[in-house]
Coordinates of C-alpha atoms and ligand atoms in Angstrom, one line a residue:
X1 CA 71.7 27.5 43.9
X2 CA 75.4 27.1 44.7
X3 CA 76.7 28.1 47.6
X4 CA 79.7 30.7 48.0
X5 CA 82.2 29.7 50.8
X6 CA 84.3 33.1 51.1
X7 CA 87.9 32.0 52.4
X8 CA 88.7 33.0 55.6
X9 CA 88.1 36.6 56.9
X10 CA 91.7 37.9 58.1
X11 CA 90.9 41.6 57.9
X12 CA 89.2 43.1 60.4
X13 CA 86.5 45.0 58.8
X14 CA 84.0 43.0 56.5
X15 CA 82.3 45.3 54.4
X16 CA 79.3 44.3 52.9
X17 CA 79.1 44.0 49.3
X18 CA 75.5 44.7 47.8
X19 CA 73.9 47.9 47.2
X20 CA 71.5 47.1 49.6
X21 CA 74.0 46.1 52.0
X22 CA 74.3 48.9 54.9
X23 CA 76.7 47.5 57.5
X24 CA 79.8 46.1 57.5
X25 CA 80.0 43.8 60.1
X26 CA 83.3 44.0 62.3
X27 CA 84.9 40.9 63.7
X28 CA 85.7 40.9 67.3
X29 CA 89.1 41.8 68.9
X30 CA 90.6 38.7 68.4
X31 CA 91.1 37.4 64.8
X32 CA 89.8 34.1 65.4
X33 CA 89.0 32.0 62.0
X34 CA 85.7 32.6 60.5
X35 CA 84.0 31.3 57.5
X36 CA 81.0 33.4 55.5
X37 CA 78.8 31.6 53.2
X38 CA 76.8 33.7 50.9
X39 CA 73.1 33.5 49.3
X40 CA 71.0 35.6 47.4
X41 CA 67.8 35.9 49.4
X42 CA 64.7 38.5 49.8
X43 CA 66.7 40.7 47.3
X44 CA 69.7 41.3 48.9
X45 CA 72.9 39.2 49.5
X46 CA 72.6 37.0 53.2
X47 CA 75.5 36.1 54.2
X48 CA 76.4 33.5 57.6
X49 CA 79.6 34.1 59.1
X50 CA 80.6 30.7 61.2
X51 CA 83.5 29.8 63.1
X52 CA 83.7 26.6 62.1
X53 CA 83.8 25.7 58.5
X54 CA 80.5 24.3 57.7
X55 CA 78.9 24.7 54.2
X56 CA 76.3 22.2 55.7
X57 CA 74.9 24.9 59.0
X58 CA 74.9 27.6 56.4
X59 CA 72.8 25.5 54.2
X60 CA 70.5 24.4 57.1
X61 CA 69.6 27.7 57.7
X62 CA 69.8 29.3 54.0
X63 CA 66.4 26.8 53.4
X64 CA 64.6 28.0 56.7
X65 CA 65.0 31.7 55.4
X66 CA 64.3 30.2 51.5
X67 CA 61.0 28.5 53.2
X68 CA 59.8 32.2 55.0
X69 CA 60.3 33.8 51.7
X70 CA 58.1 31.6 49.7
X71 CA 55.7 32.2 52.5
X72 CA 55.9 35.8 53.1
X73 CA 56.6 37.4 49.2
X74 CA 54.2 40.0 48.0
X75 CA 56.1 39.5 44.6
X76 CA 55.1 35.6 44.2
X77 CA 51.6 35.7 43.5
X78 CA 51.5 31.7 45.2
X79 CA 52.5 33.4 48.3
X80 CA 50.3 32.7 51.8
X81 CA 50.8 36.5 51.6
X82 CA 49.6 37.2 48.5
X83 CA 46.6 34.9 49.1
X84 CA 45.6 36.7 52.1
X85 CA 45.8 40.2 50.0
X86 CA 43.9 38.5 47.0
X87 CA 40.9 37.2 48.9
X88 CA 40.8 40.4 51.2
X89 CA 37.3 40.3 52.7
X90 CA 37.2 36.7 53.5
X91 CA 39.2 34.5 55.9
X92 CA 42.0 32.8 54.9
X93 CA 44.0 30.2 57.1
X94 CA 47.7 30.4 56.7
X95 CA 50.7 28.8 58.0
X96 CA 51.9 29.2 61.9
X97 CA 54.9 31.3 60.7
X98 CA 52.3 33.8 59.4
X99 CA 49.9 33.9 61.9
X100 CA 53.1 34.9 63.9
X101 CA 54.4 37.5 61.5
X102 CA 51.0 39.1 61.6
X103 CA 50.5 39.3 65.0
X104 CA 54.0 40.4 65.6
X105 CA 53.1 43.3 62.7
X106 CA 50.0 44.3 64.7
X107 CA 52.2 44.7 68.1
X108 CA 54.4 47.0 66.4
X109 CA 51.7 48.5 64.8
X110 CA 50.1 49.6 68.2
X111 CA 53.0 50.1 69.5
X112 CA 54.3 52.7 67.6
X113 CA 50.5 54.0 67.2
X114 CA 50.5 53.1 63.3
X115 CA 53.8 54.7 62.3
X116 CA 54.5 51.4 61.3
X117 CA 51.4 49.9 59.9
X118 CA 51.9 46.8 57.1
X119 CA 48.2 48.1 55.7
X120 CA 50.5 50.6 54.4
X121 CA 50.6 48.5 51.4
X122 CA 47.1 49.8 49.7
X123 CA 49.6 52.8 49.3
X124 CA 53.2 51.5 48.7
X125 CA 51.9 49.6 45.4
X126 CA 50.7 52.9 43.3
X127 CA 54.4 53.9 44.2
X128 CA 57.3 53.1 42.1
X129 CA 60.5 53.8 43.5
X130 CA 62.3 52.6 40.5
X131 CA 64.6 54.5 38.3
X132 CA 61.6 55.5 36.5
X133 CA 60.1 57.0 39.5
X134 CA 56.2 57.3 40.0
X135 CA 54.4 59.8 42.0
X136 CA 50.9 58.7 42.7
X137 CA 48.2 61.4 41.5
X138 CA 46.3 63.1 44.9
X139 CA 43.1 61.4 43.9
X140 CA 44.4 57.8 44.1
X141 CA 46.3 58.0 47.3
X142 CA 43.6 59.5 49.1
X143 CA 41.6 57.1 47.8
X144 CA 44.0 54.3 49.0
X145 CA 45.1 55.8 52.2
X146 CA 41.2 55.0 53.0
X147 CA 42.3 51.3 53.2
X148 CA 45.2 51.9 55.8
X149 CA 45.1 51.1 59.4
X150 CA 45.8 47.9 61.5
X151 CA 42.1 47.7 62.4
X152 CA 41.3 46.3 59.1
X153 CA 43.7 43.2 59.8
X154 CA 41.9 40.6 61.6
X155 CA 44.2 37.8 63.1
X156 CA 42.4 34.7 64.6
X157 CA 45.3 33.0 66.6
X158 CA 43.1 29.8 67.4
X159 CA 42.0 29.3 64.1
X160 CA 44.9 30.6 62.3
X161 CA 42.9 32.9 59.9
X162 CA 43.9 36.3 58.8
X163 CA 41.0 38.4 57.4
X164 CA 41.4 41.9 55.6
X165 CA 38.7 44.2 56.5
X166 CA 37.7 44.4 52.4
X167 CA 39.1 45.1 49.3
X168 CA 41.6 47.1 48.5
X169 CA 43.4 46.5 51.9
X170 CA 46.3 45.4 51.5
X171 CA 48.7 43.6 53.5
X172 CA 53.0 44.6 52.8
X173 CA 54.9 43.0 55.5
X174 CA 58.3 44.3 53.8
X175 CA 59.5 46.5 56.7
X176 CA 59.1 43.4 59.1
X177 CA 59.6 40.0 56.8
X178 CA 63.1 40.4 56.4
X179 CA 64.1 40.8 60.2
X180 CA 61.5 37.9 61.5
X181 CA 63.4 35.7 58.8
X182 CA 66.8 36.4 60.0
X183 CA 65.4 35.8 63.9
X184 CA 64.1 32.4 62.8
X185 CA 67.1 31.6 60.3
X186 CA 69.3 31.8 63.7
X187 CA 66.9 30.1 66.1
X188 CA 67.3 27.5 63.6
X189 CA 71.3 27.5 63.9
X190 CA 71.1 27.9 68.1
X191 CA 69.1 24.5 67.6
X192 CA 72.1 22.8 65.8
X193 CA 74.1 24.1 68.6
X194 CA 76.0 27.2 66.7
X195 CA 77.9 29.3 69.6
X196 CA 79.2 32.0 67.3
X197 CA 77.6 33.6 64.2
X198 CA 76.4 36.7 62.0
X199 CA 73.7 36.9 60.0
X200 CA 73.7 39.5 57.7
X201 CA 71.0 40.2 55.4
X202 CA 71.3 43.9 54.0
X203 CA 70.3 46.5 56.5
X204 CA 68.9 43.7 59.0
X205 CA 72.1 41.5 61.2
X206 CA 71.9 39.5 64.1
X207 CA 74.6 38.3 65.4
X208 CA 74.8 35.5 68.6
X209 CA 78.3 34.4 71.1
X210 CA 77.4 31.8 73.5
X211 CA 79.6 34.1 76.0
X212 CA 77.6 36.8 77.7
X213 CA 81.0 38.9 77.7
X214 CA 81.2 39.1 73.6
X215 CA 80.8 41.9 71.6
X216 CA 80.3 42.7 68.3
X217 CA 80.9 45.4 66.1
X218 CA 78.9 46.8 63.4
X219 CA 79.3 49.4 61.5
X220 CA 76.6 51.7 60.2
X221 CA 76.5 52.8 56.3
X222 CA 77.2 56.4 55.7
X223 CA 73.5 57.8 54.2
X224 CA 75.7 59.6 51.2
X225 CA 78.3 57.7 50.2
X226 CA 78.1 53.8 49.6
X227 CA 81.1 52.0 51.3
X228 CA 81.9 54.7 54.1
X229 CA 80.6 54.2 57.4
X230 CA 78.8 56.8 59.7
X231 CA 79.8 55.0 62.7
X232 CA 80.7 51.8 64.9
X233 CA 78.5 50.5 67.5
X234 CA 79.6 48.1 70.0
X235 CA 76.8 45.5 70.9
X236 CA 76.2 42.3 72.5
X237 CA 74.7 39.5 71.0
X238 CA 71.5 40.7 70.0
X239 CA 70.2 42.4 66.2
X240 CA 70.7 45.7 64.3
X241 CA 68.6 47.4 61.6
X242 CA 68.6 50.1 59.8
X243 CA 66.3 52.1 57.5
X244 CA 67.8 54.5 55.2
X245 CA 66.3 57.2 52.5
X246 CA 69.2 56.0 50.1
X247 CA 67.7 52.3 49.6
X248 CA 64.9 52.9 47.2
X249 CA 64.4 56.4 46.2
X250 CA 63.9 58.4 43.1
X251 CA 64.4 62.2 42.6
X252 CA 61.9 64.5 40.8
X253 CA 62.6 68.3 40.9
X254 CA 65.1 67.7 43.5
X255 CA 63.0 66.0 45.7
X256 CA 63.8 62.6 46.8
X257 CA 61.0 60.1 47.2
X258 CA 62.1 57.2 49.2
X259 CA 60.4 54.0 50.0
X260 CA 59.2 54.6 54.0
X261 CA 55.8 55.7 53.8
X262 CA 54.0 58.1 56.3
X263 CA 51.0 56.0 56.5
X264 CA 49.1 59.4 57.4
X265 CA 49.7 60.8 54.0
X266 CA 50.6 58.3 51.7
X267 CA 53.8 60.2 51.3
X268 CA 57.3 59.3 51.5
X269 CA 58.4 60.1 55.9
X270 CA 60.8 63.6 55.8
X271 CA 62.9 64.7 58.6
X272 CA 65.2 61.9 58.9
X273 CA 67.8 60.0 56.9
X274 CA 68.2 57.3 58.5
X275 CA 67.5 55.5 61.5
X276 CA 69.3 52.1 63.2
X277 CA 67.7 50.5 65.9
X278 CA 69.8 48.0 68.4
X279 CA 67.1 45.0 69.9
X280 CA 67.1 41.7 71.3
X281 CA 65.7 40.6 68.3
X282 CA 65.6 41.2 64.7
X283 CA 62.0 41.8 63.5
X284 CA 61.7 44.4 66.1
X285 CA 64.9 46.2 65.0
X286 CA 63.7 46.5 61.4
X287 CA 60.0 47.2 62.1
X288 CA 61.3 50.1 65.0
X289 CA 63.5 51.3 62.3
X290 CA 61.0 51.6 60.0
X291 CA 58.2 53.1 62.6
X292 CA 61.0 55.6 64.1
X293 CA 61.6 57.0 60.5
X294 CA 58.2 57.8 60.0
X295 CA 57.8 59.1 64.0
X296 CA 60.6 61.8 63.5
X297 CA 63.4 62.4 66.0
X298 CA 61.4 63.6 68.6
X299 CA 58.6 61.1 68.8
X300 CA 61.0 58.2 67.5
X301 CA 63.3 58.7 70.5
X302 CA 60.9 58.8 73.0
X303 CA 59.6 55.7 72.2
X304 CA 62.9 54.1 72.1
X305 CA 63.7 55.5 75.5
X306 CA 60.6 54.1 76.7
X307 CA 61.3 50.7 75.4
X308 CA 63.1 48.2 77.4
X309 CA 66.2 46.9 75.6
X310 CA 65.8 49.2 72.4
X311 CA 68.6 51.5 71.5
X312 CA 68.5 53.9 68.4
X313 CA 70.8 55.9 66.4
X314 CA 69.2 58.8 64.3
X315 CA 70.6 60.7 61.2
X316 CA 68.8 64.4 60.4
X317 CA 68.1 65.9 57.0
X318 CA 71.2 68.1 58.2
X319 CA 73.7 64.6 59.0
X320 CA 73.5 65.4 62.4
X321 CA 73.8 62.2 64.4
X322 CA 71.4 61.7 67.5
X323 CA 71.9 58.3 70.1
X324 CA 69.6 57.0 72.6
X325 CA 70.6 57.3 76.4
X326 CA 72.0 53.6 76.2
X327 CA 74.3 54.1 73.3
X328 CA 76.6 56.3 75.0
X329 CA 79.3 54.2 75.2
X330 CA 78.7 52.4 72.4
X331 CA 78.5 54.4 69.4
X332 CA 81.5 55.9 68.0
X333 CA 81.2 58.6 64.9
X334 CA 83.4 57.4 62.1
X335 CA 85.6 61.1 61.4
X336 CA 86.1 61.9 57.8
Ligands
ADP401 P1 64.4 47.6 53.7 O1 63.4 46.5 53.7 O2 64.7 48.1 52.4 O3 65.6 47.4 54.6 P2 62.6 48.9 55.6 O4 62.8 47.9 56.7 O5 62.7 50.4 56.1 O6 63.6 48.8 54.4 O7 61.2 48.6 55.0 C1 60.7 49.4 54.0 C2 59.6 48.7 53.4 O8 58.5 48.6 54.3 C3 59.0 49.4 52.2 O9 59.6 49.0 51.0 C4 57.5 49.1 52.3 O10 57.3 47.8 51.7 C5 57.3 48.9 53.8 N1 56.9 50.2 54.4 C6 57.1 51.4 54.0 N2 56.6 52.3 54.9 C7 56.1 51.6 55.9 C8 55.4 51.9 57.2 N3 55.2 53.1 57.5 N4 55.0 50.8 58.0 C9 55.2 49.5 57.6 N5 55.8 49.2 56.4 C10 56.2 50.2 55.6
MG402 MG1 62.1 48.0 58.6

Protein backbone atom coordinates (compact mmCIF):
# COMPACT_ATOMS: atom_id res chain seq x y z
CA UNK A 1 0.00 0.00 0.00
CA UNK A 2 1.39 3.50 -0.71
CA UNK A 3 2.26 5.51 1.87
CA UNK A 4 0.78 9.15 2.43
CA UNK A 5 3.52 11.72 3.56
CA UNK A 6 1.18 14.79 4.68
CA UNK A 7 3.33 18.05 4.20
CA UNK A 8 4.36 19.71 7.08
CA UNK A 9 1.92 20.36 9.99
CA UNK A 10 2.06 24.40 10.47
CA UNK A 11 -1.34 24.72 12.23
CA UNK A 12 -1.57 23.98 15.52
CA UNK A 13 -4.39 21.79 15.93
CA UNK A 14 -4.36 18.35 13.81
CA UNK A 15 -7.64 17.10 13.64
CA UNK A 16 -8.08 13.75 12.89
CA UNK A 17 -9.79 12.76 9.78
CA UNK A 18 -11.76 9.35 9.94
CA UNK A 19 -15.02 8.69 11.40
CA UNK A 20 -13.49 6.63 13.80
CA UNK A 21 -10.96 9.11 14.62
CA UNK A 22 -11.74 10.74 18.19
CA UNK A 23 -8.85 13.07 18.95
CA UNK A 24 -7.15 15.57 17.34
CA UNK A 25 -3.83 15.56 18.43
CA UNK A 26 -2.32 19.06 19.40
CA UNK A 27 1.38 19.92 18.62
CA UNK A 28 3.31 21.36 21.40
CA UNK A 29 4.00 24.99 22.08
CA UNK A 30 6.58 25.46 19.76
CA UNK A 31 5.82 24.90 16.03
CA UNK A 32 8.67 22.80 15.42
CA UNK A 33 8.53 20.79 11.89
CA UNK A 34 6.68 17.57 11.88
CA UNK A 35 6.00 15.11 9.31
CA UNK A 36 2.67 12.57 9.57
CA UNK A 37 2.66 9.48 7.46
CA UNK A 38 -0.70 7.82 7.08
CA UNK A 39 -1.96 4.04 6.79
CA UNK A 40 -5.07 2.33 6.81
CA UNK A 41 -4.84 -0.19 9.59
CA UNK A 42 -7.24 -2.25 12.03
CA UNK A 43 -10.11 -0.19 10.45
CA UNK A 44 -9.26 3.08 11.15
CA UNK A 45 -6.69 5.55 9.67
CA UNK A 46 -2.92 5.27 11.78
CA UNK A 47 -1.22 7.95 11.38
CA UNK A 48 2.89 8.59 12.69
CA UNK A 49 3.71 12.09 13.30
CA UNK A 50 7.86 12.44 13.16
CA UNK A 51 10.07 15.19 13.47
CA UNK A 52 12.18 14.22 11.08
CA UNK A 53 11.14 13.44 7.58
CA UNK A 54 11.33 9.76 7.37
CA UNK A 55 8.95 7.77 5.10
CA UNK A 56 11.38 4.87 5.99
CA UNK A 57 10.55 4.88 10.39
CA UNK A 58 6.97 5.23 9.46
CA UNK A 59 7.26 2.30 7.35
CA UNK A 60 9.34 0.28 9.93
CA UNK A 61 6.66 0.56 12.24
CA UNK A 62 3.51 0.54 9.81
CA UNK A 63 4.70 -3.46 9.17
CA UNK A 64 5.09 -4.18 13.03
CA UNK A 65 1.40 -2.97 13.55
CA UNK A 66 0.45 -4.81 9.83
CA UNK A 67 2.26 -8.09 11.48
CA UNK A 68 -0.08 -7.80 15.00
CA UNK A 69 -3.01 -7.42 12.87
CA UNK A 70 -2.58 -10.48 10.86
CA UNK A 71 -2.11 -12.10 14.23
CA UNK A 72 -4.76 -10.75 16.30
CA UNK A 73 -8.03 -10.26 13.55
CA UNK A 74 -11.21 -11.97 14.53
CA UNK A 75 -12.22 -10.91 10.80
CA UNK A 76 -9.32 -13.13 9.04
CA UNK A 77 -10.38 -16.46 9.51
CA UNK A 78 -6.18 -17.42 9.16
CA UNK A 79 -5.75 -15.48 12.21
CA UNK A 80 -3.76 -17.09 15.49
CA UNK A 81 -6.93 -15.56 16.94
CA UNK A 82 -9.33 -17.04 15.06
CA UNK A 83 -7.63 -20.38 15.41
CA UNK A 84 -7.69 -20.25 19.03
CA UNK A 85 -11.68 -19.44 18.80
CA UNK A 86 -12.16 -22.26 16.08
CA UNK A 87 -10.62 -25.12 18.03
CA UNK A 88 -12.09 -23.85 21.49
CA UNK A 89 -11.81 -26.87 23.74
CA UNK A 90 -8.39 -27.90 22.79
CA UNK A 91 -4.93 -26.23 23.11
CA UNK A 92 -3.56 -24.36 20.69
CA UNK A 93 0.04 -22.84 20.74
CA UNK A 94 0.28 -19.38 19.39
CA UNK A 95 2.82 -16.80 18.71
CA UNK A 96 4.74 -14.79 21.85
CA UNK A 97 2.83 -11.58 20.84
CA UNK A 98 -0.37 -13.53 21.72
CA UNK A 99 0.45 -15.32 24.55
CA UNK A 100 1.20 -11.70 25.75
CA UNK A 101 -2.06 -10.13 24.52
CA UNK A 102 -3.86 -12.81 26.43
CA UNK A 103 -2.39 -12.58 29.45
CA UNK A 104 -2.34 -8.89 29.43
CA UNK A 105 -6.53 -9.38 28.59
CA UNK A 106 -6.77 -11.65 31.67
CA UNK A 107 -4.99 -8.81 34.01
CA UNK A 108 -7.43 -6.37 33.03
CA UNK A 109 -9.97 -8.74 33.17
CA UNK A 110 -9.37 -9.33 37.03
CA UNK A 111 -8.69 -6.18 37.38
CA UNK A 112 -11.63 -4.59 36.60
CA UNK A 113 -13.55 -7.84 38.07
CA UNK A 114 -14.81 -8.74 34.40
CA UNK A 115 -16.17 -5.41 33.26
CA UNK A 116 -13.71 -5.91 30.70
CA UNK A 117 -13.78 -9.53 29.79
CA UNK A 118 -12.46 -10.45 25.91
CA UNK A 119 -14.93 -13.79 26.42
CA UNK A 120 -17.34 -11.12 25.84
CA UNK A 121 -17.20 -12.25 22.33
CA UNK A 122 -19.65 -15.42 22.58
CA UNK A 123 -21.98 -12.29 22.89
CA UNK A 124 -20.59 -9.39 20.68
CA UNK A 125 -21.02 -11.71 17.40
CA UNK A 126 -25.04 -12.29 17.53
CA UNK A 127 -24.82 -8.30 17.60
CA UNK A 128 -24.69 -6.20 14.61
CA UNK A 129 -24.08 -2.76 15.10
CA UNK A 130 -24.35 -1.94 11.50
CA UNK A 131 -26.61 0.37 9.86
CA UNK A 132 -28.96 -2.51 9.78
CA UNK A 133 -28.87 -2.90 13.32
CA UNK A 134 -29.52 -6.39 15.12
CA UNK A 135 -30.84 -6.96 18.48
CA UNK A 136 -30.14 -10.50 19.60
CA UNK A 137 -33.46 -12.39 20.71
CA UNK A 138 -33.48 -13.04 24.87
CA UNK A 139 -33.12 -16.76 24.26
CA UNK A 140 -29.75 -16.60 22.37
CA UNK A 141 -27.96 -14.14 24.62
CA UNK A 142 -28.76 -15.92 27.57
CA UNK A 143 -27.70 -18.73 25.99
CA UNK A 144 -24.35 -17.09 24.99
CA UNK A 145 -23.78 -15.06 28.01
CA UNK A 146 -23.34 -18.82 29.53
CA UNK A 147 -19.89 -18.86 27.66
CA UNK A 148 -18.54 -15.45 29.17
CA UNK A 149 -16.09 -15.15 31.87
CA UNK A 150 -12.14 -15.11 31.97
CA UNK A 151 -12.12 -18.43 33.69
CA UNK A 152 -12.79 -20.21 30.62
CA UNK A 153 -9.49 -18.79 29.01
CA UNK A 154 -6.61 -20.87 29.83
CA UNK A 155 -3.12 -19.32 29.17
CA UNK A 156 -0.08 -21.60 29.53
CA UNK A 157 2.87 -19.07 29.47
CA UNK A 158 5.65 -21.91 29.40
CA UNK A 159 4.09 -23.73 26.71
CA UNK A 160 2.57 -20.92 24.93
CA UNK A 161 -0.89 -22.56 24.64
CA UNK A 162 -4.11 -20.77 24.94
CA UNK A 163 -7.14 -23.17 25.63
CA UNK A 164 -10.94 -21.99 25.65
CA UNK A 165 -12.83 -23.73 28.21
CA UNK A 166 -15.31 -25.33 25.25
CA UNK A 167 -17.28 -24.36 22.54
CA UNK A 168 -18.96 -21.60 21.97
CA UNK A 169 -16.40 -19.48 24.05
CA UNK A 170 -15.17 -17.14 22.25
CA UNK A 171 -12.22 -15.11 22.44
CA UNK A 172 -12.78 -10.88 20.98
CA UNK A 173 -9.69 -9.06 21.89
CA UNK A 174 -11.12 -5.80 20.04
CA UNK A 175 -11.22 -3.50 23.14
CA UNK A 176 -7.42 -4.35 23.76
CA UNK A 177 -5.69 -5.31 20.20
CA UNK A 178 -5.64 -1.96 18.96
CA UNK A 179 -3.89 -0.24 22.00
CA UNK A 180 -1.21 -3.33 22.59
CA UNK A 181 -0.45 -2.70 18.75
CA UNK A 182 0.20 0.89 19.02
CA UNK A 183 2.43 0.14 22.37
CA UNK A 184 4.56 -2.25 20.33
CA UNK A 185 4.45 -0.17 16.96
CA UNK A 186 6.29 2.53 19.19
CA UNK A 187 8.61 0.30 21.17
CA UNK A 188 9.52 -0.60 17.77
CA UNK A 189 10.35 3.25 16.79
CA UNK A 190 12.25 3.92 20.52
CA UNK A 191 14.43 0.95 19.16
CA UNK A 192 15.44 2.94 15.93
CA UNK A 193 16.14 5.71 18.29
CA UNK A 194 12.86 8.02 17.56
CA UNK A 195 12.96 10.93 20.33
CA UNK A 196 9.68 12.56 19.27
CA UNK A 197 6.43 10.97 17.89
CA UNK A 198 2.53 10.42 17.92
CA UNK A 199 0.86 7.55 17.10
CA UNK A 200 -2.48 7.87 16.34
CA UNK A 201 -4.75 5.16 15.67
CA UNK A 202 -8.53 6.25 16.02
CA UNK A 203 -9.52 6.63 19.64
CA UNK A 204 -6.11 4.83 20.84
CA UNK A 205 -2.64 7.67 20.72
CA UNK A 206 0.53 7.39 22.27
CA UNK A 207 2.70 9.77 22.00
CA UNK A 208 6.77 9.74 23.30
CA UNK A 209 9.53 13.11 23.85
CA UNK A 210 12.81 11.88 24.88
CA UNK A 211 12.51 15.14 27.40
CA UNK A 212 10.86 14.37 30.60
CA UNK A 213 9.66 18.14 30.58
CA UNK A 214 7.37 17.66 27.20
CA UNK A 215 3.94 17.82 26.93
CA UNK A 216 1.48 16.91 24.67
CA UNK A 217 -1.82 17.95 23.89
CA UNK A 218 -4.76 15.94 22.95
CA UNK A 219 -7.84 16.82 22.37
CA UNK A 220 -10.94 14.71 23.16
CA UNK A 221 -13.84 14.21 20.48
CA UNK A 222 -17.10 15.82 21.43
CA UNK A 223 -19.65 12.50 21.93
CA UNK A 224 -22.41 14.57 19.60
CA UNK A 225 -20.89 16.25 17.04
CA UNK A 226 -17.96 14.80 14.84
CA UNK A 227 -15.10 17.38 14.58
CA UNK A 228 -15.69 19.51 17.86
CA UNK A 229 -13.83 18.72 20.77
CA UNK A 230 -15.13 18.21 24.45
CA UNK A 231 -11.91 19.16 25.81
CA UNK A 232 -7.94 19.46 25.86
CA UNK A 233 -5.77 17.43 28.11
CA UNK A 234 -2.36 18.22 28.80
CA UNK A 235 -0.09 14.97 29.23
CA UNK A 236 3.32 13.76 29.29
CA UNK A 237 4.63 11.26 27.14
CA UNK A 238 2.52 8.38 27.90
CA UNK A 239 -1.10 6.98 25.87
CA UNK A 240 -4.77 8.11 25.63
CA UNK A 241 -7.88 6.22 24.85
CA UNK A 242 -11.11 6.67 24.56
CA UNK A 243 -14.37 4.68 24.29
CA UNK A 244 -17.34 6.41 22.93
CA UNK A 245 -21.25 5.32 22.49
CA UNK A 246 -21.02 7.25 18.95
CA UNK A 247 -18.42 4.60 17.37
CA UNK A 248 -20.69 1.74 16.49
CA UNK A 249 -24.16 2.08 17.37
CA UNK A 250 -27.52 1.75 15.89
CA UNK A 251 -30.89 3.22 16.99
CA UNK A 252 -34.18 1.24 17.42
CA UNK A 253 -37.21 3.01 18.95
CA UNK A 254 -34.93 5.62 20.07
CA UNK A 255 -32.69 3.59 21.74
CA UNK A 256 -29.17 3.50 20.95
CA UNK A 257 -27.31 0.22 20.93
CA UNK A 258 -23.65 0.77 20.93
CA UNK A 259 -20.81 -1.69 20.69
CA UNK A 260 -19.47 -1.85 24.64
CA UNK A 261 -21.02 -4.73 26.05
CA UNK A 262 -22.01 -5.26 29.79
CA UNK A 263 -20.68 -8.71 29.93
CA UNK A 264 -23.41 -9.32 32.84
CA UNK A 265 -26.25 -8.93 30.39
CA UNK A 266 -25.13 -9.24 27.07
CA UNK A 267 -26.49 -5.77 26.60
CA UNK A 268 -25.04 -2.68 25.36
CA UNK A 269 -23.23 -0.61 29.06
CA UNK A 270 -25.82 2.64 29.80
CA UNK A 271 -24.93 5.42 31.99
CA UNK A 272 -22.03 6.81 30.24
CA UNK A 273 -21.06 8.36 26.95
CA UNK A 274 -17.88 8.17 26.87
CA UNK A 275 -14.96 7.52 28.76
CA UNK A 276 -10.94 8.56 28.07
CA UNK A 277 -8.47 6.98 30.10
CA UNK A 278 -4.67 8.65 30.39
CA UNK A 279 -1.86 5.56 31.10
CA UNK A 280 1.66 4.81 30.78
CA UNK A 281 0.82 2.63 28.16
CA UNK A 282 -1.57 2.10 25.45
CA UNK A 283 -3.32 -1.32 25.82
CA UNK A 284 -4.19 -0.43 29.28
CA UNK A 285 -5.73 2.92 28.24
CA UNK A 286 -8.06 1.30 25.74
CA UNK A 287 -8.89 -1.85 27.79
CA UNK A 288 -9.58 0.71 31.13
CA UNK A 289 -11.61 2.67 28.77
CA UNK A 290 -13.51 -0.01 27.76
CA UNK A 291 -13.86 -1.69 31.40
CA UNK A 292 -14.78 1.90 32.99
CA UNK A 293 -17.73 2.27 30.43
CA UNK A 294 -19.22 -0.78 31.41
CA UNK A 295 -18.24 -0.10 35.45
CA UNK A 296 -20.30 3.28 35.49
CA UNK A 297 -19.07 6.51 36.96
CA UNK A 298 -19.06 5.46 40.27
CA UNK A 299 -17.28 2.12 40.15
CA UNK A 300 -15.16 3.35 37.06
CA UNK A 301 -13.57 6.18 39.08
CA UNK A 302 -12.83 4.41 41.92
CA UNK A 303 -10.85 2.10 40.21
CA UNK A 304 -9.03 4.72 38.44
CA UNK A 305 -8.29 6.46 41.68
CA UNK A 306 -6.95 3.39 42.97
CA UNK A 307 -4.73 2.75 40.09
CA UNK A 308 -1.27 4.04 40.03
CA UNK A 309 -0.60 6.33 36.97
CA UNK A 310 -4.25 6.04 35.51
CA UNK A 311 -6.20 9.17 35.00
CA UNK A 312 -9.81 9.26 33.53
CA UNK A 313 -12.11 11.60 32.07
CA UNK A 314 -15.93 10.59 32.12
CA UNK A 315 -18.88 11.94 29.99
CA UNK A 316 -22.74 11.17 31.52
CA UNK A 317 -25.90 10.39 29.61
CA UNK A 318 -26.57 14.11 30.69
CA UNK A 319 -22.89 15.56 29.00
CA UNK A 320 -21.74 16.29 32.21
CA UNK A 321 -18.02 15.95 32.37
CA UNK A 322 -16.35 14.14 35.47
CA UNK A 323 -12.09 14.06 35.88
CA UNK A 324 -10.08 11.99 38.13
CA UNK A 325 -8.18 13.65 41.10
CA UNK A 326 -4.96 13.88 38.84
CA UNK A 327 -6.50 15.66 35.95
CA UNK A 328 -7.05 18.70 37.69
CA UNK A 329 -4.79 20.64 36.02
CA UNK A 330 -4.80 19.05 33.09
CA UNK A 331 -8.14 18.95 31.50
CA UNK A 332 -9.55 21.97 30.07
CA UNK A 333 -13.47 21.93 28.83
CA UNK A 334 -13.60 23.15 25.31
CA UNK A 335 -16.71 26.16 25.78
CA UNK A 336 -19.12 26.21 22.93
P1 LIG B 1 -12.90 0.86 19.66
O1 LIG B 1 -12.10 -0.36 19.43
O2 LIG B 1 -13.99 1.08 18.69
O3 LIG B 1 -12.07 2.07 19.91
P2 LIG B 1 -13.31 -0.04 22.38
O4 LIG B 1 -11.88 0.05 22.70
O5 LIG B 1 -14.25 0.50 23.38
O6 LIG B 1 -13.69 0.65 21.02
O7 LIG B 1 -13.61 -1.57 22.16
C1 LIG B 1 -14.89 -1.99 21.83
C2 LIG B 1 -14.78 -3.40 21.31
O8 LIG B 1 -14.36 -4.26 22.37
C3 LIG B 1 -16.10 -3.93 20.85
O9 LIG B 1 -16.28 -3.73 19.47
C4 LIG B 1 -16.01 -5.40 21.19
O10 LIG B 1 -15.30 -6.09 20.17
C5 LIG B 1 -15.15 -5.41 22.43
N1 LIG B 1 -15.91 -5.31 23.69
C6 LIG B 1 -17.17 -4.82 23.89
N2 LIG B 1 -17.50 -4.85 25.18
C7 LIG B 1 -16.44 -5.37 25.83
C8 LIG B 1 -16.16 -5.68 27.20
N3 LIG B 1 -17.05 -5.43 28.17
N4 LIG B 1 -14.95 -6.22 27.51
C9 LIG B 1 -14.03 -6.47 26.54
N5 LIG B 1 -14.23 -6.21 25.24
C10 LIG B 1 -15.42 -5.66 24.89
MG1 LIG C 1 -11.05 -0.24 24.56
Amino acid sequence: MPMNRARHVYLPVVMAVSGLLLFGVFRGLHHQESFTYSRVLMGTVVEITLREDSPELADTAFREMERLTALFSTYREDSELSRINSTAGRPVKVSPEVAELVGLALKVCRLTDGAFDPTVGSVVRFWNFGPGGRIPPEDELKKALSSVGCQNIVLDRDSGRVTLSRKGVSLDPGGIAKGYIVDRALEVLKKRGVRWVIINAGGDVAFYSASPSERFRIGIRHPDIEGRLLGILVVKSGAVATSGDYERYFIRDGVRYHHIIDPRTGLPARGLRSVTIVSGKAYLADALATAVFVMGKERGLKLVEDLDGVEAVVVDEDMRIYTSSGLKDAFTPVEE
